């Protein structure tokens, strides 16, 4: 709903703004198609359509969230390796950088996109751990994935992740704690969050440029 309202607000701005006819480098409407790193209204409309479709027809199934937990763990571990100064799988140009660059981390490349994925996947895995009945193997997988992801969210220093983490705690923890059946596992997720925060405070990363 908020994304749709944001799109409508952007559309109104486009119609009344004096620079609404500005063009991007490709000669297209900058406000509609975007320009450089800035998304245009077309992309915001696409985002709104995707979120509406998922919220209307998507389903919160155990198999989907298990897949998210696996992917989240793999991506977060790769990010941790890169943050430690190793250009894992040579994702970045070897001649210019080693380890990681302040704009790129993990498999998605752009650090902001990685942060956006973490903001989406972390609550899915955290809430999935609480509401689904999992065996010991998957319980451990979910908790480890969630903890490492929290650590990664804070370590990459993307502003949206710093805002999202407390927002998730404020929104989800009280809701889940209302159900007595979920109380114990909700506390375990709370411990996972605190562990991720604590670990992130122990290490201060600085990206390293190659001298080649």
mmCIF file of C-alpha atoms in Angstrom:
data_model
loop_
_atom_site.group_PDB
_atom_site.id
_atom_site.type_symbol
_atom_site.label_atom_id
_atom_site.label_comp_id
_atom_site.label_asym_id
_atom_site.label_seq_id
_atom_site.Cartn_x
_atom_site.Cartn_y
_atom_site.Cartn_z
ATOM 1 C CA UNK A 1 0.000 0.000 0.000
ATOM 2 C CA UNK A 2 2.756 2.459 0.962
ATOM 3 C CA UNK A 3 4.696 1.579 -2.182
ATOM 4 C CA UNK A 4 1.613 2.243 -4.313
ATOM 5 C CA UNK A 5 1.043 5.564 -2.542
ATOM 6 C CA UNK A 6 4.692 6.432 -3.109
ATOM 7 C CA UNK A 7 4.281 5.711 -6.826
ATOM 8 C CA UNK A 8 1.125 7.846 -6.994
ATOM 9 C CA UNK A 9 2.936 10.679 -5.208
ATOM 10 C CA UNK A 10 5.813 10.397 -7.679
ATOM 11 C CA UNK A 11 3.389 10.440 -10.586
ATOM 12 C CA UNK A 12 1.744 13.627 -9.291
ATOM 13 C CA UNK A 13 5.186 15.190 -8.809
ATOM 14 C CA UNK A 14 6.114 14.283 -12.365
ATOM 15 C CA UNK A 15 2.974 15.950 -13.719
ATOM 16 C CA UNK A 16 3.367 19.215 -11.819
ATOM 17 C CA UNK A 17 7.169 19.568 -11.589
ATOM 18 C CA UNK A 18 8.815 22.153 -13.874
ATOM 19 C CA UNK A 19 11.591 19.662 -14.676
ATOM 20 C CA UNK A 20 9.194 16.853 -15.543
ATOM 21 C CA UNK A 21 10.312 16.905 -19.181
ATOM 22 C CA UNK A 22 14.008 16.365 -18.348
ATOM 23 C CA UNK A 23 15.731 13.635 -20.374
ATOM 24 C CA UNK A 24 18.296 11.056 -19.322
ATOM 25 C CA UNK A 25 21.453 10.014 -21.196
ATOM 26 C CA UNK A 26 19.391 7.826 -23.527
ATOM 27 C CA UNK A 27 17.066 10.672 -24.469
ATOM 28 C CA UNK A 28 14.168 9.236 -22.461
ATOM 29 C CA UNK A 29 12.100 10.839 -19.744
ATOM 30 C CA UNK A 30 14.350 10.912 -16.658
ATOM 31 C CA UNK A 31 11.467 10.894 -14.203
ATOM 32 C CA UNK A 32 9.706 7.996 -15.924
ATOM 33 C CA UNK A 33 12.664 5.821 -16.952
ATOM 34 C CA UNK A 34 15.218 7.018 -14.422
ATOM 35 C CA UNK A 35 18.660 8.488 -14.832
ATOM 36 C CA UNK A 36 21.949 6.970 -13.699
ATOM 37 C CA UNK A 37 21.563 5.455 -10.236
ATOM 38 C CA UNK A 38 18.063 6.913 -9.787
ATOM 39 C CA UNK A 39 15.036 4.770 -10.585
ATOM 40 C CA UNK A 40 12.172 6.261 -12.552
ATOM 41 C CA UNK A 41 8.445 5.938 -12.060
ATOM 42 C CA UNK A 42 8.333 2.944 -14.405
ATOM 43 C CA UNK A 43 10.524 0.965 -12.028
ATOM 44 C CA UNK A 44 8.599 2.049 -8.947
ATOM 45 C CA UNK A 45 5.417 0.948 -10.684
ATOM 46 C CA UNK A 46 7.086 -2.401 -11.422
ATOM 47 C CA UNK A 47 8.139 -2.756 -7.776
ATOM 48 C CA UNK A 48 4.608 -1.959 -6.617
ATOM 49 C CA UNK A 49 3.158 -4.491 -9.069
ATOM 50 C CA UNK A 50 5.561 -7.192 -7.870
ATOM 51 C CA UNK A 51 4.783 -6.548 -4.210
ATOM 52 C CA UNK A 52 1.051 -6.488 -4.900
ATOM 53 C CA UNK A 53 1.236 -9.770 -6.831
ATOM 54 C CA UNK A 54 3.297 -11.494 -4.153
ATOM 55 C CA UNK A 55 1.106 -10.234 -1.314
ATOM 56 C CA UNK A 56 -2.069 -11.257 -3.167
ATOM 57 C CA UNK A 57 -1.040 -14.611 -4.608
ATOM 58 C CA UNK A 58 2.153 -15.570 -2.764
ATOM 59 C CA UNK A 59 2.153 -18.172 -0.020
ATOM 60 C CA UNK A 60 4.270 -18.508 3.096
ATOM 61 C CA UNK A 61 5.302 -22.133 2.666
ATOM 62 C CA UNK A 62 7.932 -23.998 4.616
ATOM 63 C CA UNK A 63 9.801 -25.181 1.503
ATOM 64 C CA UNK A 64 10.161 -21.610 0.198
ATOM 65 C CA UNK A 65 11.491 -20.274 3.496
ATOM 66 C CA UNK A 66 13.927 -23.175 3.812
ATOM 67 C CA UNK A 67 15.289 -22.239 0.396
ATOM 68 C CA UNK A 68 15.598 -18.615 1.559
ATOM 69 C CA UNK A 69 17.489 -19.779 4.655
ATOM 70 C CA UNK A 70 20.006 -21.709 2.545
ATOM 71 C CA UNK A 71 20.522 -18.842 0.077
ATOM 72 C CA UNK A 72 20.748 -16.294 2.891
ATOM 73 C CA UNK A 73 23.418 -18.337 4.662
ATOM 74 C CA UNK A 74 25.496 -18.824 1.506
ATOM 75 C CA UNK A 75 25.340 -15.142 0.550
ATOM 76 C CA UNK A 76 26.147 -13.998 4.074
ATOM 77 C CA UNK A 77 29.109 -16.360 4.401
ATOM 78 C CA UNK A 78 30.493 -15.154 1.068
ATOM 79 C CA UNK A 79 30.135 -11.571 2.298
ATOM 80 C CA UNK A 80 31.960 -12.427 5.538
ATOM 81 C CA UNK A 81 34.831 -14.006 3.567
ATOM 82 C CA UNK A 82 35.038 -10.922 1.353
ATOM 83 C CA UNK A 83 34.906 -8.552 4.312
ATOM 84 C CA UNK A 84 37.834 -10.479 5.777
ATOM 85 C CA UNK A 85 39.963 -9.417 2.809
ATOM 86 C CA UNK A 86 39.591 -12.282 0.347
ATOM 87 C CA UNK A 87 38.237 -11.824 -3.171
ATOM 88 C CA UNK A 88 36.150 -14.992 -2.958
ATOM 89 C CA UNK A 89 35.541 -16.575 -6.387
ATOM 90 C CA UNK A 90 37.030 -13.416 -7.966
ATOM 91 C CA UNK A 91 33.721 -11.559 -7.994
ATOM 92 C CA UNK A 92 35.568 -8.243 -8.272
ATOM 93 C CA UNK A 93 38.237 -7.100 -10.772
ATOM 94 C CA UNK A 94 41.476 -8.575 -9.455
ATOM 95 C CA UNK A 95 43.598 -5.786 -10.966
ATOM 96 C CA UNK A 96 41.761 -3.072 -9.065
ATOM 97 C CA UNK A 97 40.586 -4.627 -5.816
ATOM 98 C CA UNK A 98 41.140 -7.520 -3.495
ATOM 99 C CA UNK A 99 38.822 -8.658 -0.729
ATOM 100 C CA UNK A 100 35.946 -6.265 -1.142
ATOM 101 C CA UNK A 101 35.149 -2.790 -2.353
ATOM 102 C CA UNK A 102 33.020 -0.330 -0.391
ATOM 103 C CA UNK A 103 30.403 -0.441 -3.175
ATOM 104 C CA UNK A 104 30.308 -4.203 -3.752
ATOM 105 C CA UNK A 105 29.849 -7.254 -1.549
ATOM 106 C CA UNK A 106 28.480 -10.810 -1.810
ATOM 107 C CA UNK A 107 27.075 -12.334 -5.003
ATOM 108 C CA UNK A 108 24.681 -9.556 -6.032
ATOM 109 C CA UNK A 109 27.530 -7.114 -6.527
ATOM 110 C CA UNK A 110 26.049 -3.774 -5.527
ATOM 111 C CA UNK A 111 26.144 -3.413 -1.746
ATOM 112 C CA UNK A 112 22.786 -1.600 -1.669
ATOM 113 C CA UNK A 113 21.084 -4.435 -3.553
ATOM 114 C CA UNK A 114 22.666 -6.913 -1.150
ATOM 115 C CA UNK A 115 21.341 -4.854 1.748
ATOM 116 C CA UNK A 116 17.867 -4.839 0.194
ATOM 117 C CA UNK A 117 17.922 -8.617 -0.173
ATOM 118 C CA UNK A 118 18.997 -9.011 3.444
ATOM 119 C CA UNK A 119 16.141 -6.754 4.573
ATOM 120 C CA UNK A 120 13.725 -9.053 2.735
ATOM 121 C CA UNK A 121 15.209 -12.439 3.582
ATOM 122 C CA UNK A 122 16.075 -11.916 7.261
ATOM 123 C CA UNK A 123 12.464 -11.409 8.463
ATOM 124 C CA UNK A 124 11.302 -14.333 6.308
ATOM 125 C CA UNK A 125 13.859 -16.657 7.870
ATOM 126 C CA UNK A 126 13.377 -15.279 11.377
ATOM 127 C CA UNK A 127 9.584 -15.509 11.351
ATOM 128 C CA UNK A 128 9.782 -18.837 9.490
ATOM 129 C CA UNK A 129 11.922 -20.267 12.276
ATOM 130 C CA UNK A 130 9.295 -19.283 14.817
ATOM 131 C CA UNK A 131 6.101 -20.395 13.063
ATOM 132 C CA UNK A 132 7.214 -23.565 11.248
ATOM 133 C CA UNK A 133 7.852 -26.921 12.863
ATOM 134 C CA UNK A 134 11.448 -27.739 11.968
ATOM 135 C CA UNK A 135 13.681 -30.673 12.735
ATOM 136 C CA UNK A 136 16.993 -30.144 14.490
ATOM 137 C CA UNK A 137 18.978 -29.784 11.276
ATOM 138 C CA UNK A 138 16.759 -27.072 9.820
ATOM 139 C CA UNK A 139 16.380 -25.372 13.199
ATOM 140 C CA UNK A 140 20.158 -25.037 13.383
ATOM 141 C CA UNK A 141 20.295 -23.913 9.748
ATOM 142 C CA UNK A 142 17.699 -21.188 10.325
ATOM 143 C CA UNK A 143 19.366 -19.869 13.475
ATOM 144 C CA UNK A 144 22.867 -19.847 11.986
ATOM 145 C CA UNK A 145 21.615 -18.266 8.756
ATOM 146 C CA UNK A 146 19.696 -15.605 10.680
ATOM 147 C CA UNK A 147 22.599 -14.766 12.982
ATOM 148 C CA UNK A 148 25.212 -14.535 10.213
ATOM 149 C CA UNK A 149 22.806 -12.431 8.127
ATOM 150 C CA UNK A 150 22.263 -9.987 11.020
ATOM 151 C CA UNK A 151 26.030 -9.737 11.368
ATOM 152 C CA UNK A 152 26.376 -9.086 7.631
ATOM 153 C CA UNK A 153 23.597 -6.482 7.629
ATOM 154 C CA UNK A 154 25.439 -4.420 10.231
ATOM 155 C CA UNK A 155 28.942 -5.036 8.872
ATOM 156 C CA UNK A 156 28.317 -3.794 5.317
ATOM 157 C CA UNK A 157 27.193 -0.419 6.660
ATOM 158 C CA UNK A 158 24.194 0.155 4.380
ATOM 159 C CA UNK A 159 21.878 2.695 6.014
ATOM 160 C CA UNK A 160 18.684 0.853 5.115
ATOM 161 C CA UNK A 161 19.839 -2.226 7.043
ATOM 162 C CA UNK A 162 20.572 -0.117 10.118
ATOM 163 C CA UNK A 163 17.004 1.221 9.997
ATOM 164 C CA UNK A 164 15.411 -2.119 9.125
ATOM 165 C CA UNK A 165 16.865 -4.128 12.005
ATOM 166 C CA UNK A 166 15.266 -2.176 14.868
ATOM 167 C CA UNK A 167 12.091 -1.809 12.796
ATOM 168 C CA UNK A 168 11.850 -5.600 12.465
ATOM 169 C CA UNK A 169 12.279 -6.025 16.193
ATOM 170 C CA UNK A 170 9.604 -3.436 16.959
ATOM 171 C CA UNK A 171 7.124 -4.936 14.470
ATOM 172 C CA UNK A 172 7.609 -8.691 14.669
ATOM 173 C CA UNK A 173 8.753 -9.520 18.194
ATOM 174 C CA UNK A 174 5.645 -8.152 19.988
ATOM 175 C CA UNK A 175 3.336 -9.863 17.480
ATOM 176 C CA UNK A 176 5.033 -13.233 17.859
ATOM 177 C CA UNK A 177 5.308 -12.959 21.631
ATOM 178 C CA UNK A 178 1.506 -12.764 21.906
ATOM 179 C CA UNK A 179 1.265 -16.417 20.945
ATOM 180 C CA UNK A 180 2.462 -18.579 23.826
ATOM 181 C CA UNK A 181 3.369 -21.378 21.429
ATOM 182 C CA UNK A 182 5.787 -19.029 19.685
ATOM 183 C CA UNK A 183 7.222 -17.402 22.811
ATOM 184 C CA UNK A 184 10.254 -19.666 23.333
ATOM 185 C CA UNK A 185 11.341 -19.641 19.708
ATOM 186 C CA UNK A 186 10.776 -15.882 19.499
ATOM 187 C CA UNK A 187 13.197 -15.424 22.389
ATOM 188 C CA UNK A 188 15.701 -17.584 20.502
ATOM 189 C CA UNK A 189 15.398 -15.278 17.490
ATOM 190 C CA UNK A 190 15.914 -12.334 19.845
ATOM 191 C CA UNK A 191 19.121 -13.976 21.081
ATOM 192 C CA UNK A 192 20.150 -14.523 17.450
ATOM 193 C CA UNK A 193 19.697 -10.803 16.770
ATOM 194 C CA UNK A 194 21.732 -9.858 19.843
ATOM 195 C CA UNK A 195 24.477 -12.309 18.824
ATOM 196 C CA UNK A 196 24.648 -10.807 15.350
ATOM 197 C CA UNK A 197 24.811 -7.291 16.777
ATOM 198 C CA UNK A 198 27.472 -8.276 19.321
ATOM 199 C CA UNK A 199 29.655 -9.984 16.731
ATOM 200 C CA UNK A 200 29.394 -6.983 14.387
ATOM 201 C CA UNK A 201 30.661 -4.718 17.162
ATOM 202 C CA UNK A 202 33.794 -6.828 17.585
ATOM 203 C CA UNK A 203 35.109 -6.216 14.068
ATOM 204 C CA UNK A 204 35.604 -2.938 12.195
ATOM 205 C CA UNK A 205 36.108 -3.630 8.486
ATOM 206 C CA UNK A 206 37.938 -1.377 6.064
ATOM 207 C CA UNK A 207 37.928 -2.195 2.383
ATOM 208 C CA UNK A 208 41.353 -2.821 0.861
ATOM 209 C CA UNK A 209 42.470 -1.635 -2.566
ATOM 210 C CA UNK A 210 45.034 -3.611 -4.482
ATOM 211 C CA UNK A 211 48.381 -1.894 -5.090
ATOM 212 C CA UNK A 212 48.720 -3.462 -8.530
#
